[in-house]
Every structure is written in structure tokens, then in C-alpha cells.
Tab-separated table of C-alpha atoms and ligand atoms in Angstrom:
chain	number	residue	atom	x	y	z
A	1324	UNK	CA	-101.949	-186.012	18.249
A	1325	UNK	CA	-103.469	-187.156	14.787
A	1326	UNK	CA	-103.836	-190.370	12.904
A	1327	UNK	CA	-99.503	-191.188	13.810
A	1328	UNK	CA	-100.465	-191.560	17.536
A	1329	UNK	CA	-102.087	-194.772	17.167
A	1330	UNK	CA	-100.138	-195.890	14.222
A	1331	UNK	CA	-96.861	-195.891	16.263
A	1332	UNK	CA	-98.285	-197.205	19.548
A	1333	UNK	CA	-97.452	-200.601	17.341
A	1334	UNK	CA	-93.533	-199.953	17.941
A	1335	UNK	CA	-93.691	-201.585	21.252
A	1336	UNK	CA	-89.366	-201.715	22.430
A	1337	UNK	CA	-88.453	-202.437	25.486
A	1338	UNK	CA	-85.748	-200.577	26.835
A	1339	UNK	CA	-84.825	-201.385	30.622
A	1340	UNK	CA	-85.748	-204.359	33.019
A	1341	UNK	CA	-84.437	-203.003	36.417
A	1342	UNK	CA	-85.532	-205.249	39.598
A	1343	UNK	CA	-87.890	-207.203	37.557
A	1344	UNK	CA	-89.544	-203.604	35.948
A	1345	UNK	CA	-90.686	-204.512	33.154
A	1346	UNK	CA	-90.137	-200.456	31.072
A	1347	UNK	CA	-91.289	-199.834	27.303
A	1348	UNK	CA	-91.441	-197.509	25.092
A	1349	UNK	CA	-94.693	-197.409	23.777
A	1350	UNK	CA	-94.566	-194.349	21.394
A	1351	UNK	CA	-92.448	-191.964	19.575
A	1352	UNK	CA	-93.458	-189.583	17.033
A	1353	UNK	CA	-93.173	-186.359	14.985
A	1354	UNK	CA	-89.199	-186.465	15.222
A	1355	UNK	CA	-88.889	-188.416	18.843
A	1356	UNK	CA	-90.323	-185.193	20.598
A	1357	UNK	CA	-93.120	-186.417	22.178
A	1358	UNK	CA	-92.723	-190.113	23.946
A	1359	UNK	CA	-94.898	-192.079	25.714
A	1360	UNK	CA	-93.790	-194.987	27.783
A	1361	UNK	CA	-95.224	-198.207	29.712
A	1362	UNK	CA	-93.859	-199.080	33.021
A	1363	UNK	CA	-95.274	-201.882	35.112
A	1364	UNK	CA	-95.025	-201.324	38.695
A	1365	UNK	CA	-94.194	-204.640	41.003
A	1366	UNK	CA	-95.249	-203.488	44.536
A	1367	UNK	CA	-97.874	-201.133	46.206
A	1368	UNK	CA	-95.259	-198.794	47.190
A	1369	UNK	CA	-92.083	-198.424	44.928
A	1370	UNK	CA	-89.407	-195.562	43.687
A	1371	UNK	CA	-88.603	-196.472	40.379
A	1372	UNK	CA	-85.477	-194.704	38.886
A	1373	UNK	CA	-86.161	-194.117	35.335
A	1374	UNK	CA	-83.238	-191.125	34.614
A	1375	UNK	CA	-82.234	-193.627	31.618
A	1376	UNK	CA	-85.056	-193.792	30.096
A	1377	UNK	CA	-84.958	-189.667	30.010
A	1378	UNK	CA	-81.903	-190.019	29.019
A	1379	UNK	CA	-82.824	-192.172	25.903
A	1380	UNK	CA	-85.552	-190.076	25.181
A	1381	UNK	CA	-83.156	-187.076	25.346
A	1382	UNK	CA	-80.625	-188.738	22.660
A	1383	UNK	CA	-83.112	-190.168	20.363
A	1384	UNK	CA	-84.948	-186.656	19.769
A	1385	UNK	CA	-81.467	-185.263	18.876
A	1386	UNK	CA	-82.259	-182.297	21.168
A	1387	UNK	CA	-78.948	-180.889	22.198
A	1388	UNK	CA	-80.068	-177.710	24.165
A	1389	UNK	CA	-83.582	-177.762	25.295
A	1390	UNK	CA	-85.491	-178.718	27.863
A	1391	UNK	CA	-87.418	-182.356	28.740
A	1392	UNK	CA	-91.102	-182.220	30.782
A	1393	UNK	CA	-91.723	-185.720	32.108
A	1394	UNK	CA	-95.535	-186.185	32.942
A	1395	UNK	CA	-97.183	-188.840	34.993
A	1396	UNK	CA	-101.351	-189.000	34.200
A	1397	UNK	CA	-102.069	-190.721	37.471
A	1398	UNK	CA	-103.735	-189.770	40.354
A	1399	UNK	CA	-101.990	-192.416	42.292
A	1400	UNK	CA	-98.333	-192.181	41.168
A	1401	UNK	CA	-95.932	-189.509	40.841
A	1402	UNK	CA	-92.639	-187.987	39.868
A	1403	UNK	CA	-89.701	-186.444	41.685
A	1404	UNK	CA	-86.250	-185.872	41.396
A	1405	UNK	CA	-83.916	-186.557	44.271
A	1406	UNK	CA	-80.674	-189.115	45.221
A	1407	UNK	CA	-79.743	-191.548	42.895
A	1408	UNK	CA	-76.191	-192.570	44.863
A	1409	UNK	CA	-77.660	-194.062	48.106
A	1410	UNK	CA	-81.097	-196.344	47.579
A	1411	UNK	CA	-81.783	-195.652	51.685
A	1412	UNK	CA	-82.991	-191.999	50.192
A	1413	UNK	CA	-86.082	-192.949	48.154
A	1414	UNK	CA	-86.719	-195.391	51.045
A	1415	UNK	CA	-86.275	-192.803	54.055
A	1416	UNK	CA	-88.569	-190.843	51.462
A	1417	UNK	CA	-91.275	-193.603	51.556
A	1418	UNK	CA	-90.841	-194.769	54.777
A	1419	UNK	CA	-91.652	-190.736	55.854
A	1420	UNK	CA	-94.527	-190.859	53.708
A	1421	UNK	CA	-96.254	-194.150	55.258
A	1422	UNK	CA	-95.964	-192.382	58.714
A	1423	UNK	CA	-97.342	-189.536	58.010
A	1424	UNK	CA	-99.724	-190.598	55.575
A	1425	UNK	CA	-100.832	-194.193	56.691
A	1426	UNK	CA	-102.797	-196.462	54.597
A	1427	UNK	CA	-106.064	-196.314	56.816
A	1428	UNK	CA	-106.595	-192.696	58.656
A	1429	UNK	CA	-110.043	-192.008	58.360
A	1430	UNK	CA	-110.181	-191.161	54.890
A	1431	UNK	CA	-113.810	-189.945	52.706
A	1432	UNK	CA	-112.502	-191.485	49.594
A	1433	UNK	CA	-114.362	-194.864	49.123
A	1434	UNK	CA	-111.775	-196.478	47.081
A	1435	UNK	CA	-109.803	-196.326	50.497
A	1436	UNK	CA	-106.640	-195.396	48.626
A	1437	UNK	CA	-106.654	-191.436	49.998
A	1438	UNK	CA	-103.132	-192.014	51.487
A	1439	UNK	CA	-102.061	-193.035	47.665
A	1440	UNK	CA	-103.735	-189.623	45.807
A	1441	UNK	CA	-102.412	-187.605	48.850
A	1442	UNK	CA	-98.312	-188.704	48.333
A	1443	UNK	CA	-99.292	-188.466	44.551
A	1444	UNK	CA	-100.128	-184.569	44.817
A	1445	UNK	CA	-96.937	-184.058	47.071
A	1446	UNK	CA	-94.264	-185.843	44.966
A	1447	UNK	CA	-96.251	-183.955	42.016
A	1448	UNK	CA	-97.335	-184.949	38.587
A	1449	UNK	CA	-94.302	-183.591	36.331
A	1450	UNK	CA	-91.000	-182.334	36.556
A	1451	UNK	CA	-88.503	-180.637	34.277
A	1452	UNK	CA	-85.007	-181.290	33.143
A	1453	UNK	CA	-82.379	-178.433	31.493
A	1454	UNK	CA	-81.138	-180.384	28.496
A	1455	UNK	CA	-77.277	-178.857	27.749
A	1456	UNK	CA	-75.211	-180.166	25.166
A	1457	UNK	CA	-77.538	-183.455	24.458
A	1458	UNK	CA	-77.656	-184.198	28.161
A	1459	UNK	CA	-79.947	-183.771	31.006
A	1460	UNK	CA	-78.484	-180.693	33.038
A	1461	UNK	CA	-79.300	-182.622	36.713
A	1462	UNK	CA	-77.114	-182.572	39.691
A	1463	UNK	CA	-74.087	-184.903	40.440
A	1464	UNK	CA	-76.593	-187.111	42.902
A	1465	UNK	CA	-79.796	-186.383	41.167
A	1466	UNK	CA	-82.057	-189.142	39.414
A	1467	UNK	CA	-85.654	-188.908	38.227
A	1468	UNK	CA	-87.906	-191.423	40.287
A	1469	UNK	CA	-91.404	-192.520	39.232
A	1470	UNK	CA	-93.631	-192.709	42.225
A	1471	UNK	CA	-95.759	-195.843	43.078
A	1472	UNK	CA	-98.620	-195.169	45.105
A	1473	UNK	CA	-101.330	-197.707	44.602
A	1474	UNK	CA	-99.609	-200.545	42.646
A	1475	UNK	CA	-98.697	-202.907	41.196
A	1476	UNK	CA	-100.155	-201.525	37.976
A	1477	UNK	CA	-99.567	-200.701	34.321
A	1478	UNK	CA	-98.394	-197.214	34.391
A	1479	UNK	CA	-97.785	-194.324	31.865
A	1480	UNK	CA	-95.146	-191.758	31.462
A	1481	UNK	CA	-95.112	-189.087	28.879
A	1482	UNK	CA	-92.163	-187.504	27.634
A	1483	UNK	CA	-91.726	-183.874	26.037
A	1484	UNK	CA	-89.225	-182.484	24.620
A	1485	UNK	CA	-88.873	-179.141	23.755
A	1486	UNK	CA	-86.135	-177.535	21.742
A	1487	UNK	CA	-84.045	-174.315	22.561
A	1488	UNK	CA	-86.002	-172.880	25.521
B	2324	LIG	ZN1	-108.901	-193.312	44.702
């Protein structure tokens, strides 16, 4: 990452304050390719819809065909894409989760958060976009959700983006 990674960590923006999320952009460097951004999470369990801040990712590294790998380094919290139109989705999604995963089940772990690393592994860690034209190539009713397993916390999101694959 070199010396640059720390030096722009300083241009703290913020860039989208959706039900009291507080989202910022916490990095951007050699040509707006690689991104790393800050998202506090406001409940234990939570779907946050960050396609914009993708999006804004996408258009500031100029990248008009491409591709865009959203990471999450948590062990607790995930990403997935799926329905953007109707908010009962995400919810059905969680809801679906709690039952089959509840909070207290017997669990090794000490921490007694097993139920949060298990939905973690199953939404997954990363996920991929097409980028076509200077836009993300997702589906009419598709939206990129960060997954809250074990908040509310201070999370991370890196973005890469990767020209011409
Ligand atoms: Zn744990």
C-alpha cells in the first residue's frame, strides 16, 4: 500500500447518511482504484444498502469497462447482492436467518456471537460487480447490501477496482 495509504486516510468525506448511517469515505488512492470506506452500523442486525457508494466509487476511478470487488474484513458482517425495490426482502432475509440461526443455540465460541460469524460466512465476505460503460452492470432490482451481524460497530469496506477485465 506504501507511505500514500496513511497519508490519505486524512481525506475523511462523508458521502451518504441513510437512516441515521453515518457512511465515509476514508481513503482513495493511486488514481481512485483502491477505496476504503467507514460505515457505522446502528443496530445488532441491519442490511445496509450501500449500491451508491459503489456507484461513487465506480465514477470517481473513471473506470468505464471493468469490473468493481467490494470486500468486507469482518468476521461478523457481510456482503450480498439481492432486492433493492421492496425493503420486506433484506428483512424476510434476516428474519430467515434469526430462525435458523438463533442468537443462543449451543454454540463453542466464547464470545457467544457464533450465530453472527455463521450468517457472516453465508452472506460471504465479497462480491463482484461488471462495470459497462461507467456503470455497475447489476440487475433492474439488484442492490449491494452490507451485512450487520454483531453491531452496532465501526465497520470497513474496501473497494477495488479493476480496469478492462
Ligand atoms: Zn466471535
Amino acid at each position: 500500500m506504501g507511505l500514500c495509504y496513511f497519508e490519505q486516510r486524512m481525506s475523511i468525506m462523508k458521502v451518504s447518511g441513510k437512516n441515521g448511517t453515518s457512511v465515509r469515505k476514508i481513503i482513495n488512492e493511486f488514481e481512485g482504484e483502491n477505496m476504503e470506506y467507514e460505515i457505522k452500523t446502528t443496530k445488532a442486525q441491519e442490511f445496509i444498502d450501500i449500491t451508491d457508494i459503489v456507484k461513487e466509487a465506480v465514477n470517481k476511478s473513471g473506470v468505464m469497462d471493468g469490473s468493481v470487488i467490494v470486500f468486507v474484513p469482518h468476521t461478523t458482517a457481510g456482503v450480498t447482492i439481492n432486492e433493492n425495490a421492496d425493503p420486506n426482502v433484506v428483512y424476510d432475509i434476516l428474519s430467515a436467518l434469526n430462525k435458523a440461526f438463533p442468537e443462543n443455540n449451543g454454540y463453542r465460541h466464547i464470545e457467544g456471537n457464533s450465530h453472527a460469524h455463521i450468517k457472516a460466512s453465508l452472506m460471504g465476505s465479497s462480491c463482484t460487480v461488471l462495470i459497462e460503460n461507467g456503470r455497475l452492470k447489476l440487475g433492474t432490482w439488484q442492490g449491494i447490501y452490507f451485512c450487520e451481524f454483531d453491531g452496532p460497530r465501526i465497520r470497513n469496506i474496501y473497494i477495488k477496482i479493476i480496469k478492462g477485465l
